[in-house]
Short mmCIF file of C-alpha atoms in Angstrom, two decimals:
data_model
loop_
_atom_site.label_atom_id
_atom_site.label_comp_id
_atom_site.label_asym_id
_atom_site.label_seq_id
_atom_site.Cartn_x
_atom_site.Cartn_y
_atom_site.Cartn_z
CA UNK S 1 7.66 -7.10 23.62
CA UNK S 2 8.33 -8.04 20.02
CA UNK S 3 5.55 -8.36 17.71
CA UNK S 4 5.06 -11.69 15.87
CA UNK S 5 5.46 -11.28 12.28
CA UNK S 6 5.49 -13.54 9.14
CA UNK S 7 8.97 -14.73 7.99
CA UNK S 8 9.73 -13.74 4.30
CA UNK S 9 11.10 -17.21 3.74
CA UNK S 10 9.50 -20.59 4.88
CA UNK S 11 6.83 -19.50 7.11
CA UNK S 12 4.05 -22.22 7.06
CA UNK S 13 1.36 -19.50 8.21
CA UNK S 14 1.28 -18.21 4.75
CA UNK S 15 0.86 -19.73 1.23
CA UNK S 16 1.91 -17.98 -1.87
CA UNK S 17 -1.23 -18.33 -4.37
CA UNK S 18 -1.77 -16.95 -7.82
CA UNK S 19 -5.10 -16.43 -9.69
CA UNK S 20 -5.60 -14.77 -13.35
CA UNK S 21 -8.44 -12.09 -13.04
CA UNK S 22 -9.27 -9.99 -16.02
CA UNK S 23 -6.38 -11.15 -18.12
CA UNK S 24 -3.81 -10.37 -15.46
CA UNK S 25 -2.09 -12.79 -13.28
CA UNK S 26 -1.88 -11.66 -9.43
CA UNK S 27 0.24 -13.25 -6.77
CA UNK S 28 -1.05 -13.11 -3.36
CA UNK S 29 -0.43 -14.30 0.19
CA UNK S 30 -3.00 -16.31 1.89
CA UNK S 31 -3.24 -16.83 5.60
CA UNK S 32 -6.19 -18.05 7.63
CA UNK S 33 -6.85 -19.77 10.99
CA UNK S 34 -5.70 -23.38 11.19
CA UNK S 35 -9.41 -24.59 11.74
CA UNK S 36 -10.19 -23.36 8.31
CA UNK S 37 -13.07 -21.39 9.77
CA UNK S 38 -12.90 -17.59 9.62
CA UNK S 39 -15.17 -14.54 10.62
CA UNK S 40 -14.59 -12.63 7.51
CA UNK S 41 -11.93 -12.00 4.75
CA UNK S 42 -9.60 -9.11 4.71
CA UNK S 43 -7.69 -7.70 1.82
CA UNK S 44 -4.46 -5.76 2.51
CA UNK S 45 -3.23 -3.45 -0.25
CA UNK S 46 0.55 -2.53 -0.19
CA UNK S 47 2.01 0.57 -1.48
CA UNK S 48 5.58 1.48 -3.05
CA UNK S 49 8.14 0.24 -2.86
CA UNK S 50 6.48 -2.58 -1.02
CA UNK S 51 4.97 -6.04 -1.51
CA UNK S 52 2.32 -7.98 -0.02
CA UNK S 53 4.91 -9.08 2.58
CA UNK S 54 4.77 -5.31 3.81
CA UNK S 55 1.76 -6.53 6.07
CA UNK S 56 4.06 -9.28 7.73
CA UNK S 57 3.52 -7.74 11.31
CA UNK S 58 -0.27 -7.47 10.90
CA UNK S 59 -1.02 -10.71 9.20
CA UNK S 60 -0.65 -12.94 12.52
CA UNK S 61 -2.68 -10.54 14.57
CA UNK S 62 -5.43 -10.50 11.99
CA UNK S 63 -5.52 -14.25 11.75
CA UNK S 64 -5.57 -14.63 15.57
CA UNK S 65 -8.63 -12.45 15.51
CA UNK S 66 -10.31 -15.23 13.08
CA UNK S 67 -9.88 -13.33 9.74
CA UNK S 68 -8.89 -15.02 6.52
CA UNK S 69 -6.25 -12.68 5.02
CA UNK S 70 -5.40 -12.01 1.28
CA UNK S 71 -2.31 -9.78 0.75
CA UNK S 72 -2.00 -9.30 -3.11
CA UNK S 73 1.01 -8.04 -4.87
CA UNK S 74 -0.22 -5.11 -6.62
CA UNK S 75 0.00 -4.89 -10.29
CA UNK S 76 3.59 -4.38 -11.65
CA UNK S 77 5.09 -5.90 -8.41
CA UNK S 78 6.46 -9.14 -7.31
CA UNK S 79 4.61 -12.27 -8.62
CA UNK S 80 1.91 -10.22 -10.30
CA UNK S 81 2.00 -9.16 -13.89
CA UNK S 82 3.69 -5.86 -14.92
CA UNK S 83 2.12 -4.81 -18.16
CA UNK S 84 3.77 -1.88 -20.04
CA UNK S 85 0.42 -0.28 -20.68
CA UNK S 86 0.10 2.95 -18.15
CA UNK S 87 -3.75 2.61 -18.51
CA UNK S 88 -3.75 -0.84 -16.92
CA UNK S 89 -2.35 0.62 -13.57
CA UNK S 90 -5.54 3.05 -13.28
CA UNK S 91 -7.08 2.91 -10.15
CA UNK S 92 -10.61 1.82 -11.68
CA UNK S 93 -8.73 -1.04 -13.54
CA UNK S 94 -6.88 -2.02 -10.31
CA UNK S 95 -10.06 -1.77 -8.38
CA UNK S 96 -12.04 -4.05 -10.69
CA UNK S 97 -9.11 -6.68 -10.58
CA UNK S 98 -9.31 -6.67 -6.57
CA UNK S 99 -12.96 -7.20 -6.65
CA UNK S 100 -12.46 -10.14 -9.42
CA UNK S 101 -9.83 -11.68 -7.01
CA UNK S 102 -12.33 -11.50 -4.12
CA UNK S 103 -15.05 -12.91 -6.20
CA UNK S 104 -12.43 -15.65 -7.33
CA UNK S 105 -12.01 -16.61 -3.66
CA UNK S 106 -15.65 -17.01 -3.23
CA UNK S 107 -16.24 -13.48 -1.48
CA UNK S 108 -18.87 -10.90 -2.31
CA UNK S 109 -18.01 -9.12 0.92
CA UNK S 110 -14.57 -8.10 2.35
CA UNK S 111 -12.99 -5.87 4.67
CA UNK S 112 -10.20 -3.63 3.17
CA UNK S 113 -7.07 -2.27 4.49
CA UNK S 114 -4.27 -0.01 2.60
CA UNK S 115 -0.97 1.62 3.25
CA UNK S 116 0.56 4.33 0.87
CA UNK S 117 -0.62 3.73 -2.72
CA UNK S 118 -2.58 0.78 -1.25
CA UNK S 119 -4.56 3.21 1.00
CA UNK S 120 -5.13 5.55 -2.20
CA UNK S 121 -6.26 2.53 -4.04
CA UNK S 122 -8.35 1.18 -0.98
CA UNK S 123 -10.49 4.53 -1.01
CA UNK S 124 -11.11 4.08 -4.97
CA UNK S 125 -12.11 0.39 -4.48
CA UNK S 126 -14.65 1.65 -1.95
CA UNK S 127 -15.85 4.30 -4.51
CA UNK S 128 -15.99 1.89 -7.37
CA UNK S 129 -17.44 -0.99 -5.62
CA UNK S 130 -18.99 0.23 -2.41
CA UNK S 131 -21.28 -3.14 -2.35
CA UNK S 132 -18.00 -5.20 -2.00
CA UNK S 133 -16.37 -3.39 1.00
CA UNK S 134 -17.91 -3.72 4.37
CA UNK S 135 -15.43 -1.82 6.32
CA UNK S 136 -12.24 0.21 5.56
CA UNK S 137 -8.83 1.00 7.30
CA UNK S 138 -6.11 2.93 5.74
CA UNK S 139 -2.47 4.27 7.14
CA UNK S 140 -0.79 7.28 6.47
CA UNK S 141 -2.59 8.37 3.18
CA UNK S 142 -5.57 10.51 3.79
CA UNK S 143 -8.52 10.65 1.49
CA UNK S 144 -8.91 13.91 -0.09
CA UNK S 145 -11.87 13.67 -2.38
CA UNK S 146 -12.34 13.55 -6.18
CA UNK S 147 -11.22 16.41 -8.47
CA UNK S 148 -13.52 18.26 -10.72
CA UNK S 149 -10.53 19.87 -12.48
CA UNK S 150 -7.46 18.18 -13.83
CA UNK S 151 -3.97 19.31 -12.16
CA UNK S 152 -1.04 18.03 -13.66
CA UNK S 153 1.92 16.50 -11.55
CA UNK S 154 4.03 19.57 -12.50
CA UNK S 155 1.38 21.93 -11.46
CA UNK S 156 0.57 20.11 -8.19
CA UNK S 157 4.35 19.88 -6.99
CA UNK S 158 4.31 23.92 -7.26
CA UNK S 159 1.83 23.97 -4.35
CA UNK S 160 2.89 20.82 -2.63
CA UNK S 161 6.77 20.63 -2.80
CA UNK S 162 6.79 17.85 -0.76
CA UNK S 163 5.77 15.67 -3.65
CA UNK S 164 8.33 16.80 -5.83
CA UNK S 165 10.15 13.20 -5.83
CA UNK S 166 7.21 12.07 -7.75
CA UNK S 167 8.30 14.05 -10.86
CA UNK S 168 11.42 12.12 -10.98
CA UNK S 169 9.69 8.72 -10.21
CA UNK S 170 7.14 9.39 -13.24
CA UNK S 171 9.80 10.81 -15.71
CA UNK S 172 11.35 7.45 -16.86
CA UNK S 173 14.71 8.43 -15.46
CA UNK S 174 14.95 5.85 -12.77
CA UNK S 175 14.36 2.73 -15.11
CA UNK S 176 17.37 3.90 -17.08
CA UNK S 177 19.74 3.58 -14.21
CA UNK S 178 18.00 1.07 -11.73
CA UNK S 179 18.26 -2.29 -13.65
CA UNK S 180 20.46 -4.87 -11.78
CA UNK S 181 19.47 -6.60 -8.72
CA UNK S 182 22.15 -4.65 -6.64
CA UNK S 183 20.79 -1.17 -8.08
CA UNK S 184 17.38 -2.39 -6.85
CA UNK S 185 18.55 -3.22 -3.42
CA UNK S 186 20.28 0.01 -3.05
CA UNK S 187 16.93 1.89 -4.47
CA UNK S 188 15.08 -0.04 -1.72
CA UNK S 189 17.84 0.85 0.88
CA UNK S 190 17.42 4.51 -0.01
CA UNK S 191 13.56 4.64 0.36
CA UNK S 192 13.65 2.59 3.68
CA UNK S 193 15.91 5.13 5.30
CA UNK S 194 19.23 4.10 4.55
CA UNK S 195 22.23 6.56 4.99
CA UNK S 196 25.71 7.03 3.83
CA UNK S 197 28.86 6.42 6.10
CA UNK S 198 28.81 9.99 7.05
CA UNK S 199 25.00 9.99 7.67
CA UNK S 200 23.58 11.39 4.57
CA UNK S 201 20.27 10.15 3.17
CA UNK S 202 19.74 8.61 -0.41
CA UNK S 203 16.20 10.13 -0.98
CA UNK S 204 14.54 13.33 -0.26
CA UNK S 205 11.03 14.48 -1.03
CA UNK S 206 12.12 17.53 -2.84
CA UNK S 207 14.53 15.94 -5.11
CA UNK S 208 13.90 12.01 -5.22
CA UNK S 209 16.51 9.50 -5.51
CA UNK S 210 19.89 10.89 -5.16
CA UNK S 211 21.66 9.17 -7.94
CA UNK S 212 25.13 10.35 -7.06
CA UNK S 213 24.76 8.90 -3.70
CA UNK S 214 22.33 5.95 -3.32
CA UNK S 215 24.96 3.27 -4.42
CA UNK S 216 27.04 4.25 -1.11
CA UNK S 217 24.16 3.81 1.46
CA UNK S 218 24.80 1.41 4.28
CA UNK S 219 21.89 -1.08 5.56
CA UNK S 220 18.77 0.53 6.95
CA UNK S 221 16.94 -0.60 10.15
CA UNK S 222 13.52 -1.26 8.82
CA UNK S 223 14.33 -4.47 6.84
CA UNK S 224 16.45 -7.24 8.10
CA UNK S 225 19.16 -8.41 5.57
CA UNK S 226 16.97 -11.38 4.83
CA UNK S 227 14.04 -9.15 4.20
CA UNK S 228 15.83 -6.75 1.78
CA UNK S 229 17.28 -9.70 -0.02
CA UNK S 230 13.69 -10.93 -0.39
CA UNK S 231 12.48 -7.61 -1.52
CA UNK S 232 15.47 -7.39 -4.03
CA UNK S 233 14.55 -10.62 -5.56
CA UNK S 234 10.86 -9.92 -5.78
CA UNK S 235 11.36 -6.54 -7.35
CA UNK S 236 14.00 -8.03 -9.80
CA UNK S 237 11.29 -10.25 -11.23
CA UNK S 238 9.91 -7.39 -13.74
CA UNK S 239 12.18 -4.50 -12.69
CA UNK S 240 11.02 -1.07 -11.31
CA UNK S 241 8.89 0.12 -14.40
CA UNK S 242 5.75 -1.55 -13.42
CA UNK S 243 5.72 -0.03 -9.67
CA UNK S 244 6.83 3.46 -11.12
CA UNK S 245 3.84 3.38 -13.42
CA UNK S 246 1.57 3.98 -10.50
CA UNK S 247 3.21 7.59 -10.50
CA UNK S 248 1.93 8.04 -14.34
CA UNK S 249 -1.80 7.44 -13.95
CA UNK S 250 -2.85 10.83 -13.02
CA UNK S 251 -4.80 11.51 -16.23
CA UNK S 252 -6.04 8.07 -16.69
CA UNK S 253 -7.61 8.24 -13.05
CA UNK S 254 -9.03 11.62 -13.66
CA UNK S 255 -10.74 10.62 -16.83
CA UNK S 256 -12.05 7.36 -15.17
CA UNK S 257 -13.33 9.30 -12.06
CA UNK S 258 -15.13 11.98 -13.75
CA UNK S 259 -18.29 10.14 -13.53
CA UNK S 260 -18.21 9.53 -9.69
CA UNK S 261 -17.13 13.05 -8.77
CA UNK S 262 -19.08 13.87 -5.56
CA UNK S 263 -19.61 10.34 -4.49
CA UNK S 264 -18.79 9.62 -0.74
CA UNK S 265 -17.33 6.74 1.19
CA UNK S 266 -20.16 5.75 3.53
CA UNK S 267 -18.86 2.51 5.12
CA UNK S 268 -17.31 2.61 8.45
CA UNK S 269 -13.65 3.81 8.04
CA UNK S 270 -10.57 4.03 10.13
CA UNK S 271 -7.97 6.36 9.17
CA UNK S 272 -4.31 5.87 11.05
CA UNK S 273 -2.22 8.98 10.45
CA UNK S 274 1.82 8.85 10.73
CA UNK S 275 2.60 12.23 12.47
CA UNK S 276 6.03 12.51 10.95
CA UNK S 277 5.46 11.41 7.34
CA UNK S 278 7.37 14.16 5.30
CA UNK S 279 5.15 13.50 2.16
CA UNK S 280 1.79 13.44 4.12
CA UNK S 281 1.82 15.92 6.83
CA UNK S 282 -1.14 15.65 9.45
CA UNK S 283 -2.93 18.81 7.83
CA UNK S 284 -3.57 16.93 4.63
CA UNK S 285 -6.26 14.99 6.53
CA UNK S 286 -8.29 17.94 7.76
CA UNK S 287 -11.10 17.32 5.12
CA UNK S 288 -11.56 13.71 5.81
CA UNK S 289 -14.43 14.12 7.88
CA UNK S 290 -16.25 16.08 5.04
CA UNK S 291 -15.38 13.16 2.52
CA UNK S 292 -15.81 10.09 4.73
CA UNK S 293 -18.77 10.85 7.20
CA UNK S 294 -17.99 9.21 10.61
CA UNK S 295 -14.42 8.30 9.88
CA UNK S 296 -12.46 7.36 12.97
CA UNK S 297 -9.09 8.94 13.05
CA UNK S 298 -6.12 7.78 15.01
CA UNK S 299 -2.54 8.63 14.95
CA UNK S 300 0.95 7.14 15.63
CA UNK S 301 4.26 8.99 16.25
CA UNK S 302 5.97 7.51 13.16
CA UNK S 303 7.27 8.46 9.65
CA UNK S 304 5.83 6.75 6.65
CA UNK S 305 6.66 3.19 7.31
CA UNK S 306 4.20 3.03 10.24
CA UNK S 307 3.51 -0.73 9.70
CA UNK S 308 7.11 -1.39 10.31
CA UNK S 309 8.29 1.32 12.69
CA UNK S 310 5.66 0.77 15.35
CA UNK S 311 3.94 -2.35 14.55
CA UNK S 312 2.46 -2.98 18.08
CA UNK S 313 0.84 0.58 18.15
CA UNK S 314 -0.41 0.11 14.64
CA UNK S 315 -1.81 -3.26 15.54
CA UNK S 316 -3.51 -2.17 18.66
CA UNK S 317 -5.55 0.64 16.80
CA UNK S 318 -6.62 -1.77 14.24
CA UNK S 319 -7.45 -4.73 16.55
CA UNK S 320 -9.37 -2.24 18.72
CA UNK S 321 -11.26 -0.89 15.85
CA UNK S 322 -12.10 -4.62 14.69
CA UNK S 323 -13.33 -5.53 18.15
CA UNK S 324 -15.41 -2.29 18.70
CA UNK S 325 -16.68 -1.55 15.15
CA UNK S 326 -16.42 -4.39 12.89
CA UNK S 327 -17.29 -7.14 14.99
CA UNK S 328 -19.37 -5.37 17.69
CA UNK S 329 -22.35 -7.42 18.81
CA UNK S 330 -21.41 -10.23 16.57
CA UNK S 331 -20.59 -13.43 18.14
CA UNK S 332 -17.72 -15.26 16.60
CA UNK S 333 -19.92 -18.57 15.75
CA UNK S 334 -22.37 -16.44 13.77
CA UNK S 335 -19.60 -14.94 11.60
#
């Protein structure tokens, strides 16, 4: 059975809102039950190269469960500001922004979900602002804890070659060639699984974007043509420099996090592992039970884009967790 999803254009169930917090303008999607009454507010944080609309399969389900949904475009993306200063993309800075946005919307407590970089940021929000988050769920990216010693990206990929593409993303090389809307559209096609007429990919984790090939890619299956056009338009607002800045923050984040090394995430947490993610193989999640006591771990047989590849399975896991853990023993009328 098809899973209900938000249409990228003209769907009355979502509003495109904006707010300025900490001197930065954030665009976000807002959706809530028609009655205006809701059990709690949930924030959904996307990754790269995605947008707030990356949660389009999950938003209707969450609203049907009585939640108010807030899905921001992260810093650098879509309708949100894209500053040049890499320091502004540090996780503490972005965590502070999410807290400020929650406060702007009248919330001192939220449920939090994240995918890809959004999952990485969600862990950091929970560490920097533990009083803000009541429950946490993440998809694909496990929490591996905070590091006592700095490891450069170059040193990291020597032991984790599946992350080598990040060297290209951080280098500045892509901004020099990905400028036009057509080039942005083909970048997105490559990263969402597009292939050439003879079946070759336009991206590998060992090399990154294959610049000699990506412009020849044919449409992929995860985004419809309407969705791809929407994404290309949103990414064209400020180009790819802002989104790629997230790959340049290792030292910023390390310096910020020195003061919280050893801190654990103690709130109820769900982690959904994608079993065929080439960047994040399952063995990387082995330490999560040490880092997040009591974490519930589930899996789906997908590659990296689990939210889009198998939305019914992902939604069943999230909704079950909400019923059994988040709302257990709490009648709706008292929420």
